[in-house]
């Protein structure tokens, strides 16, 4: 077990105008209880504040504790984006293991040690952890999801709008795995580089695991970079991944939700997969009364008409387009009443 304690780990940190958060984050890196060798690798993506100076100010203290520090960056007029900065921070580092750290988050003292032990035991795996969200109560549903989905759901819920089932600021993996999966997409603004990397990791046969302790204070602020571009881009990526991984294996299926989201999913599918949709199902009597959904935009004649059934009359497998956690447990009860198994009989898409 000696190896499970003393590897070499690089904390990789892309940075852009983070100077107000850095002291707390760097202090936390200094206080890690990991017994192996640690390195901090920072890449400054054209910050216009004194971020670089703040990090330099910590160099001596970090080095005094045996943590080597690599800092570089560029000062072009524009930042090159998170993907680029992450790749740079990783490339200039040398640990066998990578601990991904955002410049505005704060790790708890056991983070590197516990994630390293998990990563040592699970080589081709993205390791995450539970988080504490600051300010308290922001993104409450999302935070509960991050912290409570089961090990199986880390694999089955990768198609939901929440994105990666272990969130990027909590990632930890071996350098070898990053080299096999990566690098991050460097397209910049509007590119969900974490989701792309996450999907690529799964395509390469990688797994996902979570250390079931809170190891990160995960800061939330309204990021100006979330454009509607990404919403549609992300929708399309999710649909394509679902088609590739799940629907290609199914002969036929039912879409659970005859409302807007269910119909949007249907319209987004390839014609091959549209033909596999045997029905929509719902709990809304009004929708069920109509009896069917007509695909008005179809080029086919006659236009496809898909039956709308009560969920009790519908048959598995299902793609569920109802927002998780929004029905006060009713959806979950309905699924349980049908004795369905997630990942076999149904997948969540929302």
PDB file of N, CA and C in Angstrom, residues 13-62:
ATOM      1  N   UNK A  13      -3.883  24.598 -12.288  1.00  0.00           N
ATOM      2  CA  UNK A  13      -4.802  25.706 -12.079  1.00  0.00           C
ATOM      3  C   UNK A  13      -4.722  26.739 -13.194  1.00  0.00           C
ATOM      4  N   UNK A  14      -5.720  26.748 -14.080  1.00  0.00           N
ATOM      5  CA  UNK A  14      -5.797  27.842 -15.040  1.00  0.00           C
ATOM      6  C   UNK A  14      -6.294  29.084 -14.289  1.00  0.00           C
ATOM      7  N   UNK A  15      -5.890  30.248 -14.740  1.00  0.00           N
ATOM      8  CA  UNK A  15      -6.216  31.437 -13.947  1.00  0.00           C
ATOM      9  C   UNK A  15      -6.543  32.606 -14.858  1.00  0.00           C
ATOM     10  N   UNK A  16      -7.624  33.293 -14.527  1.00  0.00           N
ATOM     11  CA  UNK A  16      -7.969  34.517 -15.245  1.00  0.00           C
ATOM     12  C   UNK A  16      -8.655  35.480 -14.281  1.00  0.00           C
ATOM     13  N   UNK A  17      -7.989  36.590 -13.990  1.00  0.00           N
ATOM     14  CA  UNK A  17      -8.540  37.619 -13.087  1.00  0.00           C
ATOM     15  C   UNK A  17      -9.169  37.027 -11.825  1.00  0.00           C
ATOM     16  N   UNK A  18      -8.355  36.324 -11.060  1.00  0.00           N
ATOM     17  CA  UNK A  18      -8.876  35.623  -9.879  1.00  0.00           C
ATOM     18  C   UNK A  18      -8.281  36.166  -8.591  1.00  0.00           C
ATOM     19  N   UNK A  19      -7.667  37.341  -8.662  1.00  0.00           N
ATOM     20  CA  UNK A  19      -6.817  37.753  -7.540  1.00  0.00           C
ATOM     21  C   UNK A  19      -7.555  37.805  -6.200  1.00  0.00           C
ATOM     22  N   UNK A  20      -8.842  38.128  -6.200  1.00  0.00           N
ATOM     23  CA  UNK A  20      -9.534  38.222  -4.905  1.00  0.00           C
ATOM     24  C   UNK A  20      -9.764  36.872  -4.233  1.00  0.00           C
ATOM     25  N   UNK A  21      -9.704  35.781  -5.008  1.00  0.00           N
ATOM     26  CA  UNK A  21      -9.954  34.457  -4.427  1.00  0.00           C
ATOM     27  C   UNK A  21      -8.673  33.701  -4.091  1.00  0.00           C
ATOM     28  N   UNK A  22      -7.554  34.123  -4.669  1.00  0.00           N
ATOM     29  CA  UNK A  22      -6.359  33.271  -4.668  1.00  0.00           C
ATOM     30  C   UNK A  22      -5.787  32.964  -3.296  1.00  0.00           C
ATOM     31  N   UNK A  23      -5.762  33.957  -2.399  1.00  0.00           N
ATOM     32  CA  UNK A  23      -5.120  33.714  -1.102  1.00  0.00           C
ATOM     33  C   UNK A  23      -5.738  32.520  -0.386  1.00  0.00           C
ATOM     34  N   UNK A  24      -7.069  32.481  -0.372  1.00  0.00           N
ATOM     35  CA  UNK A  24      -7.757  31.393   0.315  1.00  0.00           C
ATOM     36  C   UNK A  24      -7.450  30.046  -0.350  1.00  0.00           C
ATOM     37  N   UNK A  25      -7.454  30.027  -1.666  1.00  0.00           N
ATOM     38  CA  UNK A  25      -7.201  28.789  -2.395  1.00  0.00           C
ATOM     39  C   UNK A  25      -5.781  28.279  -2.237  1.00  0.00           C
ATOM     40  N   UNK A  26      -4.822  29.189  -2.249  1.00  0.00           N
ATOM     41  CA  UNK A  26      -3.408  28.795  -2.162  1.00  0.00           C
ATOM     42  C   UNK A  26      -3.068  28.360  -0.735  1.00  0.00           C
ATOM     43  N   UNK A  27      -3.658  29.037   0.227  1.00  0.00           N
ATOM     44  CA  UNK A  27      -3.517  28.638   1.631  1.00  0.00           C
ATOM     45  C   UNK A  27      -3.959  27.180   1.801  1.00  0.00           C
ATOM     46  N   UNK A  28      -5.067  26.837   1.141  1.00  0.00           N
ATOM     47  CA  UNK A  28      -5.622  25.484   1.255  1.00  0.00           C
ATOM     48  C   UNK A  28      -4.698  24.450   0.603  1.00  0.00           C
ATOM     49  N   UNK A  29      -4.020  24.835  -0.465  1.00  0.00           N
ATOM     50  CA  UNK A  29      -3.060  23.926  -1.111  1.00  0.00           C
ATOM     51  C   UNK A  29      -1.870  23.688  -0.182  1.00  0.00           C
ATOM     52  N   UNK A  30      -1.465  24.760   0.481  1.00  0.00           N
ATOM     53  CA  UNK A  30      -0.364  24.681   1.451  1.00  0.00           C
ATOM     54  C   UNK A  30      -0.700  23.704   2.581  1.00  0.00           C
ATOM     55  N   UNK A  31      -1.962  23.609   2.946  1.00  0.00           N
ATOM     56  CA  UNK A  31      -2.373  22.801   4.094  1.00  0.00           C
ATOM     57  C   UNK A  31      -2.839  21.393   3.746  1.00  0.00           C
ATOM     58  N   UNK A  32      -2.553  20.911   2.543  1.00  0.00           N
ATOM     59  CA  UNK A  32      -2.918  19.531   2.188  1.00  0.00           C
ATOM     60  C   UNK A  32      -2.145  18.550   3.062  1.00  0.00           C
ATOM     61  N   UNK A  33      -2.834  17.468   3.489  1.00  0.00           N
ATOM     62  CA  UNK A  33      -2.159  16.486   4.355  1.00  0.00           C
ATOM     63  C   UNK A  33      -1.587  15.307   3.548  1.00  0.00           C
ATOM     64  N   UNK A  34      -1.488  15.450   2.255  1.00  0.00           N
ATOM     65  CA  UNK A  34      -0.933  14.421   1.366  1.00  0.00           C
ATOM     66  C   UNK A  34       0.553  14.214   1.672  1.00  0.00           C
ATOM     67  N   UNK A  35       0.987  12.948   1.705  1.00  0.00           N
ATOM     68  CA  UNK A  35       2.384  12.679   2.080  1.00  0.00           C
ATOM     69  C   UNK A  35       3.311  12.517   0.884  1.00  0.00           C
ATOM     70  N   UNK A  36       2.737  12.445  -0.318  1.00  0.00           N
ATOM     71  CA  UNK A  36       3.575  12.314  -1.513  1.00  0.00           C
ATOM     72  C   UNK A  36       4.164  13.654  -1.910  1.00  0.00           C
ATOM     73  N   UNK A  37       4.647  13.728  -3.143  1.00  0.00           N
ATOM     74  CA  UNK A  37       5.234  14.970  -3.649  1.00  0.00           C
ATOM     75  C   UNK A  37       4.153  15.782  -4.342  1.00  0.00           C
ATOM     76  N   UNK A  38       4.148  17.087  -4.073  1.00  0.00           N
ATOM     77  CA  UNK A  38       3.147  17.928  -4.706  1.00  0.00           C
ATOM     78  C   UNK A  38       3.778  19.054  -5.494  1.00  0.00           C
ATOM     79  N   UNK A  39       3.053  19.439  -6.543  1.00  0.00           N
ATOM     80  CA  UNK A  39       3.490  20.551  -7.379  1.00  0.00           C
ATOM     81  C   UNK A  39       2.268  21.407  -7.678  1.00  0.00           C
ATOM     82  N   UNK A  40       2.442  22.701  -7.758  1.00  0.00           N
ATOM     83  CA  UNK A  40       1.365  23.586  -8.198  1.00  0.00           C
ATOM     84  C   UNK A  40       1.757  24.161  -9.555  1.00  0.00           C
ATOM     85  N   UNK A  41       0.896  23.942 -10.543  1.00  0.00           N
ATOM     86  CA  UNK A  41       1.161  24.466 -11.881  1.00  0.00           C
ATOM     87  C   UNK A  41       0.065  25.445 -12.276  1.00  0.00           C
ATOM     88  N   UNK A  42       0.443  26.706 -12.443  1.00  0.00           N
ATOM     89  CA  UNK A  42      -0.524  27.766 -12.735  1.00  0.00           C
ATOM     90  C   UNK A  42      -0.274  28.322 -14.129  1.00  0.00           C
ATOM     91  N   UNK A  43      -1.339  28.438 -14.908  1.00  0.00           N
ATOM     92  CA  UNK A  43      -1.197  29.129 -16.195  1.00  0.00           C
ATOM     93  C   UNK A  43      -2.131  30.323 -16.206  1.00  0.00           C
ATOM     94  N   UNK A  44      -1.552  31.505 -16.379  1.00  0.00           N
ATOM     95  CA  UNK A  44      -2.312  32.744 -16.358  1.00  0.00           C
ATOM     96  C   UNK A  44      -2.751  33.112 -17.773  1.00  0.00           C
ATOM     97  N   UNK A  45      -4.070  33.084 -17.975  1.00  0.00           N
ATOM     98  CA  UNK A  45      -4.635  33.313 -19.301  1.00  0.00           C
ATOM     99  C   UNK A  45      -4.926  34.798 -19.529  1.00  0.00           C
ATOM    100  N   UNK A  46      -3.855  35.602 -19.557  1.00  0.00           N
ATOM    101  CA  UNK A  46      -3.963  37.041 -19.859  1.00  0.00           C
ATOM    102  C   UNK A  46      -4.801  37.819 -18.846  1.00  0.00           C
ATOM    103  N   UNK A  47      -4.570  37.553 -17.558  1.00  0.00           N
ATOM    104  CA  UNK A  47      -5.260  38.327 -16.521  1.00  0.00           C
ATOM    105  C   UNK A  47      -4.863  39.798 -16.624  1.00  0.00           C
ATOM    106  N   UNK A  48      -5.809  40.670 -16.270  1.00  0.00           N
ATOM    107  CA  UNK A  48      -5.497  42.104 -16.275  1.00  0.00           C
ATOM    108  C   UNK A  48      -5.414  42.638 -14.850  1.00  0.00           C
ATOM    109  N   UNK A  49      -5.622  41.757 -13.858  1.00  0.00           N
ATOM    110  CA  UNK A  49      -5.458  42.180 -12.464  1.00  0.00           C
ATOM    111  C   UNK A  49      -4.082  41.681 -11.968  1.00  0.00           C
ATOM    112  N   UNK A  50      -3.896  41.632 -10.655  1.00  0.00           N
ATOM    113  CA  UNK A  50      -2.557  41.240 -10.151  1.00  0.00           C
ATOM    114  C   UNK A  50      -2.509  39.761  -9.756  1.00  0.00           C
ATOM    115  N   UNK A  51      -3.304  38.924 -10.417  1.00  0.00           N
ATOM    116  CA  UNK A  51      -3.324  37.487 -10.109  1.00  0.00           C
ATOM    117  C   UNK A  51      -1.930  36.876 -10.070  1.00  0.00           C
ATOM    118  N   UNK A  52      -1.134  37.168 -11.101  1.00  0.00           N
ATOM    119  CA  UNK A  52       0.181  36.527 -11.204  1.00  0.00           C
ATOM    120  C   UNK A  52       1.048  36.917  -9.999  1.00  0.00           C
ATOM    121  N   UNK A  53       0.967  38.184  -9.607  1.00  0.00           N
ATOM    122  CA  UNK A  53       1.763  38.673  -8.479  1.00  0.00           C
ATOM    123  C   UNK A  53       1.349  37.977  -7.183  1.00  0.00           C
ATOM    124  N   UNK A  54       0.030  37.771  -7.028  1.00  0.00           N
ATOM    125  CA  UNK A  54      -0.475  37.101  -5.820  1.00  0.00           C
ATOM    126  C   UNK A  54       0.103  35.687  -5.727  1.00  0.00           C
ATOM    127  N   UNK A  55       0.077  34.949  -6.830  1.00  0.00           N
ATOM    128  CA  UNK A  55       0.607  33.581  -6.813  1.00  0.00           C
ATOM    129  C   UNK A  55       2.103  33.604  -6.516  1.00  0.00           C
ATOM    130  N   UNK A  56       2.841  34.497  -7.165  1.00  0.00           N
ATOM    131  CA  UNK A  56       4.288  34.632  -6.905  1.00  0.00           C
ATOM    132  C   UNK A  56       4.535  34.856  -5.420  1.00  0.00           C
ATOM    133  N   UNK A  57       3.637  35.619  -4.781  1.00  0.00           N
ATOM    134  CA  UNK A  57       3.765  35.918  -3.356  1.00  0.00           C
ATOM    135  C   UNK A  57       3.668  34.685  -2.466  1.00  0.00           C
ATOM    136  N   UNK A  58       3.103  33.600  -3.001  1.00  0.00           N
ATOM    137  CA  UNK A  58       2.972  32.365  -2.225  1.00  0.00           C
ATOM    138  C   UNK A  58       4.097  31.375  -2.513  1.00  0.00           C
ATOM    139  N   UNK A  59       4.912  31.667  -3.517  1.00  0.00           N
ATOM    140  CA  UNK A  59       5.913  30.696  -3.960  1.00  0.00           C
ATOM    141  C   UNK A  59       6.808  30.230  -2.808  1.00  0.00           C
ATOM    142  N   UNK A  60       7.353  31.181  -2.045  1.00  0.00           N
ATOM    143  CA  UNK A  60       8.297  30.806  -0.978  1.00  0.00           C
ATOM    144  C   UNK A  60       7.653  29.899   0.065  1.00  0.00           C
ATOM    145  N   UNK A  61       6.456  30.265   0.508  1.00  0.00           N
ATOM    146  CA  UNK A  61       5.765  29.453   1.519  1.00  0.00           C
ATOM    147  C   UNK A  61       5.488  28.036   0.991  1.00  0.00           C
ATOM    148  N   UNK A  62       5.049  27.956  -0.258  1.00  0.00           N
ATOM    149  CA  UNK A  62       4.752  26.650  -0.847  1.00  0.00           C
ATOM    150  C   UNK A  62       6.031  25.825  -0.977  1.00  0.00           C
TER     151      UNK A  62
END
